[in-house]
Amino acid sequence: MIDARRGEVFCALYRHAPGGVVRVTDYQVLRPDQLAAGIEARGDEILLCGDGALLYREAFEHLGEQSELGGLTQASPSAAALVELALPKMLREEFTSPLEVTPLYLRRPDIDPNVEHRLAAGGSGASSVGPRSTKGTVGGG
């Protein structure tokens, strides 16, 4: 669970599997209370990890023994932990070319990217309101 700002988290649920972990839900951007309700509805025991889990821990307190909050180690995993997760895929020769790696945007950026173009062209950016495009943007989750 990663702090997505705006009172939201980027999250997905995973389960242990032979040789590592398997993602069982889509990547999502949710308010912590929405995520807590989803976890409660599933009824599974869960380990909450990441800076978002630490920041919004109070949203998950009512889950009681159904959940466990990971500490700082799980919030920012070490290089060794990441290698441990990647090793089974490497042994199965499941590689991804660096050219195939692309960003995953779960929500629209905070700023209309066209504002920067209008400002650079000398426009105020405030007088024109139109559809927003994410083409060519960097960041924004």
PDB file of N, CA and C in Angstrom, residues 49-87:
ATOM      1  N   CYS A  49       1.158  -3.694   4.401  1.00  0.00           N
ATOM      2  CA  CYS A  49       2.530  -3.236   4.228  1.00  0.00           C
ATOM      3  C   CYS A  49       2.558  -1.955   3.414  1.00  0.00           C
ATOM      4  N   GLY A  50       3.576  -1.156   3.654  1.00  0.00           N
ATOM      5  CA  GLY A  50       3.809   0.041   2.860  1.00  0.00           C
ATOM      6  C   GLY A  50       3.612   1.311   3.657  1.00  0.00           C
ATOM      7  N   ASP A  51       4.094   2.418   3.077  1.00  0.00           N
ATOM      8  CA  ASP A  51       3.974   3.694   3.781  1.00  0.00           C
ATOM      9  C   ASP A  51       2.517   4.111   3.936  1.00  0.00           C
ATOM     10  N   GLY A  52       1.646   3.698   3.014  1.00  0.00           N
ATOM     11  CA  GLY A  52       0.223   4.002   3.136  1.00  0.00           C
ATOM     12  C   GLY A  52      -0.419   3.286   4.310  1.00  0.00           C
ATOM     13  N   ALA A  53       0.018   2.054   4.571  1.00  0.00           N
ATOM     14  CA  ALA A  53      -0.504   1.301   5.718  1.00  0.00           C
ATOM     15  C   ALA A  53      -0.113   1.981   7.017  1.00  0.00           C
ATOM     16  N   LEU A  54       1.118   2.471   7.082  1.00  0.00           N
ATOM     17  CA  LEU A  54       1.576   3.151   8.291  1.00  0.00           C
ATOM     18  C   LEU A  54       0.863   4.486   8.473  1.00  0.00           C
ATOM     19  N   LEU A  55       0.705   5.228   7.394  1.00  0.00           N
ATOM     20  CA  LEU A  55       0.085   6.544   7.467  1.00  0.00           C
ATOM     21  C   LEU A  55      -1.394   6.466   7.866  1.00  0.00           C
ATOM     22  N   TYR A  56      -2.101   5.474   7.322  1.00  0.00           N
ATOM     23  CA  TYR A  56      -3.543   5.371   7.548  1.00  0.00           C
ATOM     24  C   TYR A  56      -3.899   4.198   8.465  1.00  0.00           C
ATOM     25  N   ARG A  57      -3.007   3.843   9.374  1.00  0.00           N
ATOM     26  CA  ARG A  57      -3.217   2.674  10.250  1.00  0.00           C
ATOM     27  C   ARG A  57      -4.557   2.715  10.986  1.00  0.00           C
ATOM     28  N   GLU A  58      -5.028   3.910  11.343  1.00  0.00           N
ATOM     29  CA  GLU A  58      -6.285   3.999  12.098  1.00  0.00           C
ATOM     30  C   GLU A  58      -7.478   3.491  11.292  1.00  0.00           C
ATOM     31  N   ALA A  59      -7.418   3.533   9.967  1.00  0.00           N
ATOM     32  CA  ALA A  59      -8.519   3.050   9.129  1.00  0.00           C
ATOM     33  C   ALA A  59      -8.657   1.529   9.189  1.00  0.00           C
ATOM     34  N   PHE A  60      -7.577   0.850   9.639  1.00  0.00           N
ATOM     35  CA  PHE A  60      -7.582  -0.612   9.650  1.00  0.00           C
ATOM     36  C   PHE A  60      -7.670  -1.203  11.055  1.00  0.00           C
ATOM     37  N   GLU A  61      -7.682  -0.342  12.069  1.00  0.00           N
ATOM     38  CA  GLU A  61      -7.691  -0.822  13.453  1.00  0.00           C
ATOM     39  C   GLU A  61      -8.906  -1.686  13.769  1.00  0.00           C
ATOM     40  N   HIS A  62     -10.061  -1.376  13.188  1.00  0.00           N
ATOM     41  CA  HIS A  62     -11.279  -2.139  13.482  1.00  0.00           C
ATOM     42  C   HIS A  62     -11.240  -3.564  12.934  1.00  0.00           C
ATOM     43  N   LEU A  63     -10.250  -3.872  12.080  1.00  0.00           N
ATOM     44  CA  LEU A  63     -10.147  -5.221  11.532  1.00  0.00           C
ATOM     45  C   LEU A  63      -9.631  -6.215  12.572  1.00  0.00           C
ATOM     46  N   GLY A  64      -9.071  -5.703  13.676  1.00  0.00           N
ATOM     47  CA  GLY A  64      -8.631  -6.551  14.780  1.00  0.00           C
ATOM     48  C   GLY A  64      -7.619  -7.587  14.359  1.00  0.00           C
ATOM     49  N   GLU A  65      -7.880  -8.837  14.756  1.00  0.00           N
ATOM     50  CA  GLU A  65      -6.931  -9.916  14.485  1.00  0.00           C
ATOM     51  C   GLU A  65      -6.934 -10.362  13.035  1.00  0.00           C
ATOM     52  N   GLN A  66      -7.849  -9.840  12.238  1.00  0.00           N
ATOM     53  CA  GLN A  66      -7.879 -10.165  10.806  1.00  0.00           C
ATOM     54  C   GLN A  66      -6.689  -9.534  10.087  1.00  0.00           C
ATOM     55  N   SER A  67      -6.121  -8.483  10.669  1.00  0.00           N
ATOM     56  CA  SER A  67      -5.021  -7.790  10.002  1.00  0.00           C
ATOM     57  C   SER A  67      -3.839  -7.611  10.940  1.00  0.00           C
ATOM     58  N   GLU A  68      -2.679  -7.524  10.321  1.00  0.00           N
ATOM     59  CA  GLU A  68      -1.443  -7.221  11.039  1.00  0.00           C
ATOM     60  C   GLU A  68      -0.751  -6.104  10.277  1.00  0.00           C
ATOM     61  N   LEU A  69      -0.260  -5.121  10.993  1.00  0.00           N
ATOM     62  CA  LEU A  69       0.408  -3.989  10.371  1.00  0.00           C
ATOM     63  C   LEU A  69       1.902  -4.258  10.301  1.00  0.00           C
ATOM     64  N   GLY A  70       2.453  -4.241   9.097  1.00  0.00           N
ATOM     65  CA  GLY A  70       3.892  -4.395   8.921  1.00  0.00           C
ATOM     66  C   GLY A  70       4.602  -3.140   9.382  1.00  0.00           C
ATOM     67  N   GLY A  71       5.851  -3.281   9.719  1.00  0.00           N
ATOM     68  CA  GLY A  71       6.630  -2.149  10.203  1.00  0.00           C
ATOM     69  C   GLY A  71       7.367  -1.435   9.093  1.00  0.00           C
ATOM     70  N   LEU A  72       8.341  -0.641   9.487  1.00  0.00           N
ATOM     71  CA  LEU A  72       9.130   0.132   8.524  1.00  0.00           C
ATOM     72  C   LEU A  72       9.872  -0.755   7.536  1.00  0.00           C
ATOM     73  N   THR A  73      10.291  -1.940   7.969  1.00  0.00           N
ATOM     74  CA  THR A  73      11.011  -2.847   7.078  1.00  0.00           C
ATOM     75  C   THR A  73      10.137  -3.235   5.897  1.00  0.00           C
ATOM     76  N   GLN A  74       8.864  -3.530   6.151  1.00  0.00           N
ATOM     77  CA  GLN A  74       7.958  -3.903   5.067  1.00  0.00           C
ATOM     78  C   GLN A  74       7.517  -2.685   4.254  1.00  0.00           C
ATOM     79  N   ALA A  75       7.540  -1.507   4.864  1.00  0.00           N
ATOM     80  CA  ALA A  75       7.128  -0.295   4.155  1.00  0.00           C
ATOM     81  C   ALA A  75       8.134   0.086   3.082  1.00  0.00           C
ATOM     82  N   SER A  76       9.388  -0.142   3.359  1.00  0.00           N
ATOM     83  CA  SER A  76      10.461   0.151   2.398  1.00  0.00           C
ATOM     84  C   SER A  76      11.364  -1.073   2.330  1.00  0.00           C
ATOM     85  N   PRO A  77      11.002  -2.047   1.497  1.00  0.00           N
ATOM     86  CA  PRO A  77      11.767  -3.288   1.476  1.00  0.00           C
ATOM     87  C   PRO A  77      13.210  -3.071   1.027  1.00  0.00           C
ATOM     88  N   SER A  78      14.078  -3.894   1.560  1.00  0.00           N
ATOM     89  CA  SER A  78      15.495  -3.817   1.207  1.00  0.00           C
ATOM     90  C   SER A  78      15.717  -4.393  -0.188  1.00  0.00           C
ATOM     91  N   ALA A  79      16.869  -4.123  -0.731  1.00  0.00           N
ATOM     92  CA  ALA A  79      17.240  -4.691  -2.026  1.00  0.00           C
ATOM     93  C   ALA A  79      17.248  -6.215  -1.940  1.00  0.00           C
ATOM     94  N   ALA A  80      17.683  -6.754  -0.803  1.00  0.00           N
ATOM     95  CA  ALA A  80      17.713  -8.208  -0.629  1.00  0.00           C
ATOM     96  C   ALA A  80      16.301  -8.795  -0.700  1.00  0.00           C
ATOM     97  N   ALA A  81      15.323  -8.119  -0.108  1.00  0.00           N
ATOM     98  CA  ALA A  81      13.941  -8.605  -0.153  1.00  0.00           C
ATOM     99  C   ALA A  81      13.393  -8.568  -1.575  1.00  0.00           C
ATOM    100  N   LEU A  82      13.733  -7.537  -2.328  1.00  0.00           N
ATOM    101  CA  LEU A  82      13.281  -7.447  -3.720  1.00  0.00           C
ATOM    102  C   LEU A  82      13.913  -8.530  -4.579  1.00  0.00           C
ATOM    103  N   VAL A  83      15.180  -8.816  -4.329  1.00  0.00           N
ATOM    104  CA  VAL A  83      15.853  -9.900  -5.052  1.00  0.00           C
ATOM    105  C   VAL A  83      15.189 -11.227  -4.720  1.00  0.00           C
ATOM    106  N   GLU A  84      14.833 -11.422  -3.453  1.00  0.00           N
ATOM    107  CA  GLU A  84      14.164 -12.662  -3.040  1.00  0.00           C
ATOM    108  C   GLU A  84      12.849 -12.850  -3.791  1.00  0.00           C
ATOM    109  N   LEU A  85      12.111 -11.767  -4.006  1.00  0.00           N
ATOM    110  CA  LEU A  85      10.860 -11.854  -4.769  1.00  0.00           C
ATOM    111  C   LEU A  85      11.114 -12.095  -6.256  1.00  0.00           C
ATOM    112  N   ALA A  86      12.188 -11.539  -6.786  1.00  0.00           N
ATOM    113  CA  ALA A  86      12.482 -11.645  -8.214  1.00  0.00           C
ATOM    114  C   ALA A  86      13.160 -12.966  -8.580  1.00  0.00           C
ATOM    115  N   LEU A  87      13.875 -13.576  -7.645  1.00  0.00           N
ATOM    116  CA  LEU A  87      14.665 -14.770  -7.926  1.00  0.00           C
ATOM    117  C   LEU A  87      13.862 -15.916  -8.546  1.00  0.00           C
TER     118      LEU A  87
END
